[in-house]
PDB file of C-alpha atoms in Angstrom:
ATOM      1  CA  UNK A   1      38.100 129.657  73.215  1.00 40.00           C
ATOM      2  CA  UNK A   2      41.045 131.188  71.959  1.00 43.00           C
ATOM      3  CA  UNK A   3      43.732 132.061  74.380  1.00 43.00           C
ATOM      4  CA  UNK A   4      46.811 134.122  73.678  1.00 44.00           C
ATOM      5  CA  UNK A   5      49.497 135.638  76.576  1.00 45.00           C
ATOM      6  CA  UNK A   6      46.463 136.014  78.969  1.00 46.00           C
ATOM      7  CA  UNK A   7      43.976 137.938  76.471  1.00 50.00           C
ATOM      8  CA  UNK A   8      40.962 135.848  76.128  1.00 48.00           C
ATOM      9  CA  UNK A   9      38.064 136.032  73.217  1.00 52.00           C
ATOM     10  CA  UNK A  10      35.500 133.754  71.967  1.00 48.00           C
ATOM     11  CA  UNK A  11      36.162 132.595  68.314  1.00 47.00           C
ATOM     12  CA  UNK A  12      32.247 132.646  67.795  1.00 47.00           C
ATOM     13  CA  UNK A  13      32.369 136.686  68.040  1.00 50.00           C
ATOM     14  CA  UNK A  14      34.952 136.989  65.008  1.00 50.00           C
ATOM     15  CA  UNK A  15      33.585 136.972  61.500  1.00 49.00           C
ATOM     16  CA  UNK A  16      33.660 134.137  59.529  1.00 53.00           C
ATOM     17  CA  UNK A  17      35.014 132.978  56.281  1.00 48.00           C
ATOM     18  CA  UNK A  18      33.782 129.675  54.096  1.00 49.00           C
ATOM     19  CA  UNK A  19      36.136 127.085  55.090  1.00 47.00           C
ATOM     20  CA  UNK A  20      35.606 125.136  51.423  1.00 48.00           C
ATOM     21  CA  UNK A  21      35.980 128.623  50.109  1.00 48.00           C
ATOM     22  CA  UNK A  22      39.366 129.474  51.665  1.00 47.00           C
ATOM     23  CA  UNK A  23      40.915 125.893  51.435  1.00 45.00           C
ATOM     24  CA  UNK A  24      40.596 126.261  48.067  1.00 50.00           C
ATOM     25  CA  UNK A  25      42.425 129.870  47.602  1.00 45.00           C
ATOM     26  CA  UNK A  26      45.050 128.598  50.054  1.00 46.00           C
ATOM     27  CA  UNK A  27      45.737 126.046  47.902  1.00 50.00           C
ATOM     28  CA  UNK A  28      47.929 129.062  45.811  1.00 47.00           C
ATOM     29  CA  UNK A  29      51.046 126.766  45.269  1.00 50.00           C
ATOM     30  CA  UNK A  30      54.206 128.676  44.274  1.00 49.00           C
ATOM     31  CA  UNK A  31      54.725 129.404  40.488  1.00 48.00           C
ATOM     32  CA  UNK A  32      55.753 126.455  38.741  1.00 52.00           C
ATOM     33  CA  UNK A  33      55.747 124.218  35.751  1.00 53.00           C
ATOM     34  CA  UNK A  34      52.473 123.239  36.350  1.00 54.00           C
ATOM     35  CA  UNK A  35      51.272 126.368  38.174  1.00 55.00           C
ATOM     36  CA  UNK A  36      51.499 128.974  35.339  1.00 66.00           C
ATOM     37  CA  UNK A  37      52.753 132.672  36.994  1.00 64.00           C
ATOM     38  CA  UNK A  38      49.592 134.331  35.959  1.00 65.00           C
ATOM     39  CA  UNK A  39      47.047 132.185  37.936  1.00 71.00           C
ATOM     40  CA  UNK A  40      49.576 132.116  40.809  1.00 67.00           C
ATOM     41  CA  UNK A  41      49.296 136.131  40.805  1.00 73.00           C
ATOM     42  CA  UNK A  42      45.591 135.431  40.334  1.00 77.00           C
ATOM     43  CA  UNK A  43      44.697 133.542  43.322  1.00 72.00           C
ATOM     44  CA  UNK A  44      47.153 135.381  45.113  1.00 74.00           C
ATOM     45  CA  UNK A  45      45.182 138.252  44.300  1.00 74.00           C
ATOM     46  CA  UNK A  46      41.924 137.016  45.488  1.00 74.00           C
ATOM     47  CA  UNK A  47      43.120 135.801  48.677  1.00 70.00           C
ATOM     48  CA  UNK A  48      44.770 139.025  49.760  1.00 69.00           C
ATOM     49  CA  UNK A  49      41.309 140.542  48.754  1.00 69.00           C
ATOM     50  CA  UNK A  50      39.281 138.553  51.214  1.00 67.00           C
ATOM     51  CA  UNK A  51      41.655 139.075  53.877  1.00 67.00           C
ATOM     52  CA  UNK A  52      41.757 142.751  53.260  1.00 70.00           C
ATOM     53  CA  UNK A  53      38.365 143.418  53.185  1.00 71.00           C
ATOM     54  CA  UNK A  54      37.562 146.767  54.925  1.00 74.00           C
ATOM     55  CA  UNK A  55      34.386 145.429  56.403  1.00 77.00           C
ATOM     56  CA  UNK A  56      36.563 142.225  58.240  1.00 74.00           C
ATOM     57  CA  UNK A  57      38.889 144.498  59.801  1.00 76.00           C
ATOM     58  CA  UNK A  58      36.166 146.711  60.618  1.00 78.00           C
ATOM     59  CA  UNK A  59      33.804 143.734  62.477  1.00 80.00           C
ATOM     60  CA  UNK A  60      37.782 142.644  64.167  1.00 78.00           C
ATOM     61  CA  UNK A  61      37.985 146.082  65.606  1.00 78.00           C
ATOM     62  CA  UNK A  62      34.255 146.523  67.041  1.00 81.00           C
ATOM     63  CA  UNK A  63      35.143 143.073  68.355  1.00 82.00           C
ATOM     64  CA  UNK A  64      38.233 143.923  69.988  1.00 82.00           C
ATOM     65  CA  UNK A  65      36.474 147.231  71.533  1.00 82.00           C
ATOM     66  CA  UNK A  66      33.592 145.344  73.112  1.00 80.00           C
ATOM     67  CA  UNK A  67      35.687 145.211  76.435  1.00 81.00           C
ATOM     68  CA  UNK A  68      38.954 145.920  77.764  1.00 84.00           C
ATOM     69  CA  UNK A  69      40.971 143.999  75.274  1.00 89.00           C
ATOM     70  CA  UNK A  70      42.694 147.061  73.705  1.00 92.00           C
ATOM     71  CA  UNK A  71      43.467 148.230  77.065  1.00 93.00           C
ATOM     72  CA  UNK A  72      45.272 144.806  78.126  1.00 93.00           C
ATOM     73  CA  UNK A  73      46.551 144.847  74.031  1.00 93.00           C
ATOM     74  CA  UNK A  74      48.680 148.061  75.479  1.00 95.00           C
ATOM     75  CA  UNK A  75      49.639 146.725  78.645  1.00 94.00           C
ATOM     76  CA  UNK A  76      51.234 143.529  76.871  1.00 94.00           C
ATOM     77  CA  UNK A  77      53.453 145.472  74.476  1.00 95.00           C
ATOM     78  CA  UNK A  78      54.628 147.346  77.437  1.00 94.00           C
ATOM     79  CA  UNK A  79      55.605 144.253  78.947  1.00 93.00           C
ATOM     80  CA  UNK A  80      57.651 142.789  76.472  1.00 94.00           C
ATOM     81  CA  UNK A  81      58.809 146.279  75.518  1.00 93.00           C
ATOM     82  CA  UNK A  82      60.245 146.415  79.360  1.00 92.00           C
ATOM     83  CA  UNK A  83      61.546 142.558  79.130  1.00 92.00           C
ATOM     84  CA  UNK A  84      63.581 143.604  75.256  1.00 89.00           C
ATOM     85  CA  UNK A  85      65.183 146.990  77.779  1.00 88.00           C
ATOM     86  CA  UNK A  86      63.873 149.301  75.287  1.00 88.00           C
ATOM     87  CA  UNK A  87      61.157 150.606  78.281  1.00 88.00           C
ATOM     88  CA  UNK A  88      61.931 151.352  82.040  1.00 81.00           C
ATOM     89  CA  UNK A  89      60.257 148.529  84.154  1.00 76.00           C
ATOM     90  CA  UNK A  90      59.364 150.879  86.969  1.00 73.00           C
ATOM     91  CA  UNK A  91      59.758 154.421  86.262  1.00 75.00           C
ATOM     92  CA  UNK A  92      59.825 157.140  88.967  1.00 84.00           C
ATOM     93  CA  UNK A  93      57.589 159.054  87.540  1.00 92.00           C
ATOM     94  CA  UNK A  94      54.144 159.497  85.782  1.00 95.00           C
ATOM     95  CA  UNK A  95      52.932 162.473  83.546  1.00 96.00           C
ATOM     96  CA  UNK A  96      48.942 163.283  82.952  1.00 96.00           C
ATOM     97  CA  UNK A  97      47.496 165.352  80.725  1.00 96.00           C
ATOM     98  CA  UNK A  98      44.483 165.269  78.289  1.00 96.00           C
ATOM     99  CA  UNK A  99      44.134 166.358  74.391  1.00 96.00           C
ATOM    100  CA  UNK A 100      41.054 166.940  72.158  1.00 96.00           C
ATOM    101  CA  UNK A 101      40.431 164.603  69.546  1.00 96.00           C
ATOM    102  CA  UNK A 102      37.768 166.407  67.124  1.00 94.00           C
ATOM    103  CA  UNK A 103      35.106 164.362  66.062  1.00 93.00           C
ATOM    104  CA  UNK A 104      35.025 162.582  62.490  1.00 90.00           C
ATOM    105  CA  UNK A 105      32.172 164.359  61.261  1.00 75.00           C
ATOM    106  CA  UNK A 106      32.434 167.572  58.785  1.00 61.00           C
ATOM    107  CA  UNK A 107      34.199 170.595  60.500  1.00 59.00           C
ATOM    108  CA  UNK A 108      31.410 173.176  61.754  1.00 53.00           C
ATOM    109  CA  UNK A 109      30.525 176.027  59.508  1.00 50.00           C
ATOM    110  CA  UNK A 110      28.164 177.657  61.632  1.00 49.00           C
ATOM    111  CA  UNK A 111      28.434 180.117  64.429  1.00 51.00           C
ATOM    112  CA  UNK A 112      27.608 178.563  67.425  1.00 59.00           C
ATOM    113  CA  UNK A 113      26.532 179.154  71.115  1.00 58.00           C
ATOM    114  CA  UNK A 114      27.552 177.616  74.362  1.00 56.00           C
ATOM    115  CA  UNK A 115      27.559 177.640  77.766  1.00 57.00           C
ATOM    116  CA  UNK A 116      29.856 177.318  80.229  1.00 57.00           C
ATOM    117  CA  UNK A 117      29.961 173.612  80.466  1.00 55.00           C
ATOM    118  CA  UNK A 118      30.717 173.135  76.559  1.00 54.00           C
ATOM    119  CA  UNK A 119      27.088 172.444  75.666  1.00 56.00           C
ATOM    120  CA  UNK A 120      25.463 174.208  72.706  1.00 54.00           C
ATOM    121  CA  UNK A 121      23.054 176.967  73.909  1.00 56.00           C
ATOM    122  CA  UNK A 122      22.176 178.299  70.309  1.00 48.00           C
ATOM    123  CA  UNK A 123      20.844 176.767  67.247  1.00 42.00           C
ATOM    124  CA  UNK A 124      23.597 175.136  65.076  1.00 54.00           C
ATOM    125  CA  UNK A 125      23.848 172.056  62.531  1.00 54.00           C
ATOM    126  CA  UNK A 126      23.142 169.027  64.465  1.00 58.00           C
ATOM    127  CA  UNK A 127      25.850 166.387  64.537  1.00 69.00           C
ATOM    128  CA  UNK A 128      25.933 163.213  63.189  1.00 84.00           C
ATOM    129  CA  UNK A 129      28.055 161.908  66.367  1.00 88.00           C
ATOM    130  CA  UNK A 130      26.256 161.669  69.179  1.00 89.00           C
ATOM    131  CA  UNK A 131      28.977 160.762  71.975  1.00 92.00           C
ATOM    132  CA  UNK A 132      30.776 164.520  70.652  1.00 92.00           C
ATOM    133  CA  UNK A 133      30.746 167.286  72.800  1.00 90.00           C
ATOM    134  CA  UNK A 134      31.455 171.256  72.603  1.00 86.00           C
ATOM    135  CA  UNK A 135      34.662 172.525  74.474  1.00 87.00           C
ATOM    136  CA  UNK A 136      36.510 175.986  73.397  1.00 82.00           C
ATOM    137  CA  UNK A 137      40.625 175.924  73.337  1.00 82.00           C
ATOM    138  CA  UNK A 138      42.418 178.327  72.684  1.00 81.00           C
ATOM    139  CA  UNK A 139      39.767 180.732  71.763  1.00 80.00           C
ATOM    140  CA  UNK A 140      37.702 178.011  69.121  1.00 82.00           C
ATOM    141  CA  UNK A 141      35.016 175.701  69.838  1.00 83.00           C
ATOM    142  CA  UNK A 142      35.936 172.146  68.759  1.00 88.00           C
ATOM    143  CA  UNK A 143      33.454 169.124  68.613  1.00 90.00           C
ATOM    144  CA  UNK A 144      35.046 165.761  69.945  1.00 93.00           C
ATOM    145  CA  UNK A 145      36.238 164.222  72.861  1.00 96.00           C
ATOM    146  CA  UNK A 146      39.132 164.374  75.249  1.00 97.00           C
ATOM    147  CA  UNK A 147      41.903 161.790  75.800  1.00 97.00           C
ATOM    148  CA  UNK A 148      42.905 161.598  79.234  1.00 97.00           C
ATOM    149  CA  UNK A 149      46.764 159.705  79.384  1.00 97.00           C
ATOM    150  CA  UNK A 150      49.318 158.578  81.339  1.00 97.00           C
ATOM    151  CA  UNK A 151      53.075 158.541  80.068  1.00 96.00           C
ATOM    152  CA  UNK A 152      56.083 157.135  81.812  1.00 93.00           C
ATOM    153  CA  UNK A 153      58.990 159.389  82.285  1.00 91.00           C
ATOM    154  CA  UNK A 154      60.000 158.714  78.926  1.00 91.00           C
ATOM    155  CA  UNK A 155      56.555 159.312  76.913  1.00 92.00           C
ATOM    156  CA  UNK A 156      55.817 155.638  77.002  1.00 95.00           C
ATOM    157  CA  UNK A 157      51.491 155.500  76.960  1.00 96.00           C
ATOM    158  CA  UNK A 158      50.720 153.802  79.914  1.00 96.00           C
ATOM    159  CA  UNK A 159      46.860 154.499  79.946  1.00 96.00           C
ATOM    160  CA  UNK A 160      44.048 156.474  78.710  1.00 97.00           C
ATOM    161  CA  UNK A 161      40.926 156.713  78.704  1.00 95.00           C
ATOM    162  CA  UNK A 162      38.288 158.849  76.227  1.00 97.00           C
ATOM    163  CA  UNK A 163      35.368 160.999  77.301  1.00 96.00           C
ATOM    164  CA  UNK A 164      33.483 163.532  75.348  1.00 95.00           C
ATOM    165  CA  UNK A 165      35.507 166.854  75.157  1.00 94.00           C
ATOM    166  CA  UNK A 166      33.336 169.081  77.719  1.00 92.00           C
ATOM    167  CA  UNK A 167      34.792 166.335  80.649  1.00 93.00           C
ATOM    168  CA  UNK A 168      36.396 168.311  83.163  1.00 92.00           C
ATOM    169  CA  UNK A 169      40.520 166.429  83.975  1.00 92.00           C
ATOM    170  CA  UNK A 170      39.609 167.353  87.206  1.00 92.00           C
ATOM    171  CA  UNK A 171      37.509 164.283  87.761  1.00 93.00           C
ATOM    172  CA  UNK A 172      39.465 161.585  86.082  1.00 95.00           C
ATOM    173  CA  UNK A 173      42.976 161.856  87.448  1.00 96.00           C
ATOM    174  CA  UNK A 174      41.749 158.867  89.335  1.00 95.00           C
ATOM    175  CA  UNK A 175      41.509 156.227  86.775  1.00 95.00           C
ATOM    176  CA  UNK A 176      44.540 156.959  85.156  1.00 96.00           C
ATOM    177  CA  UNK A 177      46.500 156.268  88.060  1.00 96.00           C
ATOM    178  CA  UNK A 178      45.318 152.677  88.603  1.00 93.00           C
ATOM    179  CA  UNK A 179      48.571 150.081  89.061  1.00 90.00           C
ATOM    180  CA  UNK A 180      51.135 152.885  90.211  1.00 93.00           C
ATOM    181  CA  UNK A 181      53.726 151.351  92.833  1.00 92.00           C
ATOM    182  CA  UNK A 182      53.932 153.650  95.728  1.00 92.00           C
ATOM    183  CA  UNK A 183      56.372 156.387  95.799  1.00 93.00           C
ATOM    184  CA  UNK A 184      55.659 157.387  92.191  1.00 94.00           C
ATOM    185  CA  UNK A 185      55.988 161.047  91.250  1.00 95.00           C
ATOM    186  CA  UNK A 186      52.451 162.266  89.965  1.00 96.00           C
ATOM    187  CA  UNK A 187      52.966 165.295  87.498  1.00 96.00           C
ATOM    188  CA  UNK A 188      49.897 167.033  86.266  1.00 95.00           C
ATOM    189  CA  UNK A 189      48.780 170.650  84.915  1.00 93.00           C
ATOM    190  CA  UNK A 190      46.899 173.086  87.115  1.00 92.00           C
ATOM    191  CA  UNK A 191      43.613 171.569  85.420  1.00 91.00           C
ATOM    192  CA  UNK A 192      44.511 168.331  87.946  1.00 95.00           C
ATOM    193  CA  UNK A 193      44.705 170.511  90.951  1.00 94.00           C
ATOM    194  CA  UNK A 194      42.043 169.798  93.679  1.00 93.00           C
ATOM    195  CA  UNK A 195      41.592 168.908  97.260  1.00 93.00           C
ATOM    196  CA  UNK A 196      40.035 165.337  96.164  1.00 96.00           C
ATOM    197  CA  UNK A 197      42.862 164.594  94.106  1.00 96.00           C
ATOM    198  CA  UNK A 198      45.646 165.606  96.347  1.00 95.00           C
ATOM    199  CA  UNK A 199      44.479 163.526  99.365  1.00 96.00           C
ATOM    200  CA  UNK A 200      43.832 160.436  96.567  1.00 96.00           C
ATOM    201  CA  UNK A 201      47.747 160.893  95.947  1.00 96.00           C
ATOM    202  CA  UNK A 202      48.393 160.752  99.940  1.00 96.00           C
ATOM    203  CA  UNK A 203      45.824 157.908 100.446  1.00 96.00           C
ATOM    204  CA  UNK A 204      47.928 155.594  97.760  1.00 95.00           C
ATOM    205  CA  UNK A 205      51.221 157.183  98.919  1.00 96.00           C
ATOM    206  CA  UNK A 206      51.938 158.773  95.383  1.00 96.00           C
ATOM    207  CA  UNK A 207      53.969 161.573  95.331  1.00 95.00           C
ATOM    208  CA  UNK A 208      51.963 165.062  94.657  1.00 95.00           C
ATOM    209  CA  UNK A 209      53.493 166.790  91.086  1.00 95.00           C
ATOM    210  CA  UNK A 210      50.391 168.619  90.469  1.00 95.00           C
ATOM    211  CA  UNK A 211      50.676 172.150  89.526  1.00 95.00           C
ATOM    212  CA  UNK A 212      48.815 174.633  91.861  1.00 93.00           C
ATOM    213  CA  UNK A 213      46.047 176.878  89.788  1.00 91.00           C
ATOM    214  CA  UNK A 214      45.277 180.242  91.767  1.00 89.00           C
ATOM    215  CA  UNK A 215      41.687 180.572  93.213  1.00 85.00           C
ATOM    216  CA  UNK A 216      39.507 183.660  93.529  1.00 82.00           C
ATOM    217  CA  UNK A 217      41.315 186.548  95.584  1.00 81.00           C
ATOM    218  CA  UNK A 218      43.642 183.877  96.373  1.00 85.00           C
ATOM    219  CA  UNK A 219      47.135 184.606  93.923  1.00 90.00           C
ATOM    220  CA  UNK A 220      49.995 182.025  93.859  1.00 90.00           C
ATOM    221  CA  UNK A 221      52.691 182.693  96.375  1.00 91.00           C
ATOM    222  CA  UNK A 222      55.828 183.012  95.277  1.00 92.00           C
ATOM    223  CA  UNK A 223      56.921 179.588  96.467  1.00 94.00           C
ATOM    224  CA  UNK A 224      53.958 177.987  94.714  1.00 92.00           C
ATOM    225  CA  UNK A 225      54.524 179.689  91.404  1.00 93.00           C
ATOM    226  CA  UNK A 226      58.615 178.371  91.235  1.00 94.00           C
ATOM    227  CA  UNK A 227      57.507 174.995  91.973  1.00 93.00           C
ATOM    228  CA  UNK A 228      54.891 175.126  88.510  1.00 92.00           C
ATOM    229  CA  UNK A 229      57.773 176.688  86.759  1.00 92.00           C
ATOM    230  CA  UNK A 230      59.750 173.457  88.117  1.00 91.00           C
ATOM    231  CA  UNK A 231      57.160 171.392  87.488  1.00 91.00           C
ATOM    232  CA  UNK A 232      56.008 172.151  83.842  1.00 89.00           C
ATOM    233  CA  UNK A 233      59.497 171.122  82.865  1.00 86.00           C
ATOM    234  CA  UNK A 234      59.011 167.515  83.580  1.00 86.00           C
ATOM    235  CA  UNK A 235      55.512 167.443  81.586  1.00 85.00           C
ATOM    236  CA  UNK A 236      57.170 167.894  78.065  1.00 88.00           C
ATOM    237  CA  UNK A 237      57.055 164.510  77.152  1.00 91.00           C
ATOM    238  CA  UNK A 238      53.533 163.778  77.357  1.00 93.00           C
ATOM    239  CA  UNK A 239      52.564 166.812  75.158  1.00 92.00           C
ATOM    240  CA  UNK A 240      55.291 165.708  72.694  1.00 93.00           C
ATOM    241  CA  UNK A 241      53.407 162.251  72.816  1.00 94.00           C
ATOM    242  CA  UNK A 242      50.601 164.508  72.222  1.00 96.00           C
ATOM    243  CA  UNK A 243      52.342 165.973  69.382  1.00 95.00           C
ATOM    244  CA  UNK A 244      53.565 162.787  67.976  1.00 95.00           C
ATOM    245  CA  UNK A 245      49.704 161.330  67.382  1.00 95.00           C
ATOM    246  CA  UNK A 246      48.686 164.534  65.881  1.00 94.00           C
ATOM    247  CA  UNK A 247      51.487 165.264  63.010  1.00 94.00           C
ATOM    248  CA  UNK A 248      52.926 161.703  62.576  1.00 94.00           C
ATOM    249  CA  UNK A 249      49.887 159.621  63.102  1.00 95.00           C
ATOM    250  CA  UNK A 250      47.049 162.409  62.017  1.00 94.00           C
ATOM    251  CA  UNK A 251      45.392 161.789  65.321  1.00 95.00           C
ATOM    252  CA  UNK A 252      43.961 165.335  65.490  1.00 94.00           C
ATOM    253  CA  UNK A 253      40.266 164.040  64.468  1.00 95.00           C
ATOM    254  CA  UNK A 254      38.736 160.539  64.684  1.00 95.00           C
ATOM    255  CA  UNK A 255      38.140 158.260  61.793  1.00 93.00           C
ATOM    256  CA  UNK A 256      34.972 157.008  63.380  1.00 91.00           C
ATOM    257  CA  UNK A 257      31.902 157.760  65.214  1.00 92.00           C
ATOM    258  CA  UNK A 258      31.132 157.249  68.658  1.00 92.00           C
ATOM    259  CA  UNK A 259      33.310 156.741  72.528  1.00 94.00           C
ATOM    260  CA  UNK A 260      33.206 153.487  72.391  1.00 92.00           C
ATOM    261  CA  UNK A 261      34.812 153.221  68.211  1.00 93.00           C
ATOM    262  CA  UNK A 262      36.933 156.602  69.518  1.00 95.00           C
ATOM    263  CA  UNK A 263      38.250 154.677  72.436  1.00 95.00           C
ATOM    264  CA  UNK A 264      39.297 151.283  70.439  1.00 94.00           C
ATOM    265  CA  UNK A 265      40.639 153.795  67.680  1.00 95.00           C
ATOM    266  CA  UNK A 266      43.309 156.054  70.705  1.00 97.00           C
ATOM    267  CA  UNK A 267      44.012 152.843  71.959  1.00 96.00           C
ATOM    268  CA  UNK A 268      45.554 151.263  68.620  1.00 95.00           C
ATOM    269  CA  UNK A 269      47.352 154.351  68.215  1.00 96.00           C
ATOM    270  CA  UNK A 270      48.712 154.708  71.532  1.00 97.00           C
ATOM    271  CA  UNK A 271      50.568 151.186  70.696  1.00 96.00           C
ATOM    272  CA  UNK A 272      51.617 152.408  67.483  1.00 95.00           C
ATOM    273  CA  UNK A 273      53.309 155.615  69.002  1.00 96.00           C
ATOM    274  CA  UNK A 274      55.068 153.304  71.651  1.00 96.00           C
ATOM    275  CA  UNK A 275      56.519 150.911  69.167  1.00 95.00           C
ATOM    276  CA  UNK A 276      57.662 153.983  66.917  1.00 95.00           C
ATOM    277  CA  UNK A 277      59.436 154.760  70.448  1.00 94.00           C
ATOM    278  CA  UNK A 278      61.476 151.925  70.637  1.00 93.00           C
ATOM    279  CA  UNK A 279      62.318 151.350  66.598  1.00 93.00           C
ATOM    280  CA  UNK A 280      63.544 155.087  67.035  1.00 91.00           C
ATOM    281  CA  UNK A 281      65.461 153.790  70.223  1.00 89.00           C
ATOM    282  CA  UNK A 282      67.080 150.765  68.542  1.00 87.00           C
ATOM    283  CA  UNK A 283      68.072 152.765  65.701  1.00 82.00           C
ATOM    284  CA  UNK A 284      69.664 155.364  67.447  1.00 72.00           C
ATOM    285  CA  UNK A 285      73.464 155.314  67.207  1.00 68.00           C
ATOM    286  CA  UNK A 286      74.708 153.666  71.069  1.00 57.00           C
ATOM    287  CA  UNK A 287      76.624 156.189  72.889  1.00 51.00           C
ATOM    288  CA  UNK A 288      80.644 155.925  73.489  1.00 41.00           C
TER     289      UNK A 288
END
């Protein structure tokens, strides 16, 4: 078994190499009298081309997706993120929201059909990802699926989790708010509001930031339309998270097929965009 900070694997699961075969390209001693430049450079060469071999790191990351490895992966870079003071231990706050992530395979050409729930009602070009699902934004239909995350007040990712793009947020506040200390500040969009999720804040003594949505011959009352203007300030930083994965790390469609290779895929990301987070915090000039 191989045991690091907590995170445990077995070694049998990993790929493996020859060990008589990478002994001997190890052996790559440092140019020298006897070690000519050019057949340092060569066996340099070969060794970084074993180790770089697209189909090891792709058998590593189907590994690492097999369970909840990424997920504690994210957690642990939080934690020493928190214990170097570049992230706030316990925030005061927590902002949801979702975004699509279109699917990897070739953008839709044909005119399409669906119903109300996102799924396809007329005859189109069947897609090569199966996991993908319809949803319309903003007036076009997009094939993917929907990342549901949690930010600190500062945009830190806390957690996410990926389901296919016709998922209501509705139903999966929930999840996201697993390990929240009580008296923690909830902020959500109107797509969050609902009696089951309002009375799962109460029950775990979160506070309630979710944004009313109007109902059928039922308007907002004045009251209840200041507080979303107050509220939908605080939920910037999530959507510049948002904004962040899609310009910066071209997270607006998936490299790969499937949730699960999706999932493993957000995840990696999510720790990318909060170690960009603190670089950009250490280089930042310290205030007078």
């Amino acid at each position: 078994m191989a045991e690091y900070s907590g995170l445990t694997k077995t070694s049998s699961a990993l790929p493996r190499l020859s060990s008589k075969r990478t002994y001997s390209l190890m052996r790559a001693e440092a140019p020298s009298e006897s070690v000519p430049y050019y057949s340092y450079c060569l066996r340099l060469r070969r060794l970084v081309l074993i180790f770089v071999n697209p189909l090891y790191f792709m058998r590593y990351r189907n590994w690492l997706a097999q369970d909840d490895t990424l997920s504690e992966l994210l957690e642990l870079i939080n934690r020493q993120l928190t214990e170097k003071g570049l992230k706030v231990e316990k925030a005061s706050a927590a902002v949801v929201d979702a975004t699509i992530i279109q699917t990897a395979g070739s953008k839709q050409r044909q005119a399409i059909e669906v119903d109300e729930e996102g799924q396809i009602s007329g005859q189109t070009t069947p897609s090569k990802d199966k996991d993908a699902r319809w949803i319309k934004k903003n007036g076009l239909y997009k094939l993917g699926y929907k990342q549901h995350t949690r930010t600190d007040a500062e945009g830190y990712t806390e957690k996410l989790h990926i389901t296919p793009a016709n998922a209501h947020e509705c139903k999966h506040l929930p999840p996201l708010l697993e390990g929240l200390p009580k008296g923690t500040t909830v902020y959500a969009d109107k797509g969050y509001d609902s009696a089951e999720n309002r009375q799962h804040l109460k029950e775990h003594q979160l506070q309630d930031g979710i944004m009313r949505k109007a109902c059928r011959n039922r308007p907002l009352t004045e009251t209840q339309t200041k507080r979303n203007r107050y509220l939908s300030k605080t939920r910037y930083v999530v959507e510049q998270s948002f904004g962040t994965l899609h310009r910066k790390f071209r997270y607006a469609r998936a490299a790969y097929f499937g949730l699960i290779k999706v999932s493993a895929q957000s995840h990696l990301k999510a720790m990318c965009l909060n170690l960009l987070k603190a670089a950009n915090r250490l280089s930042a000039p310290a205030s007078a």
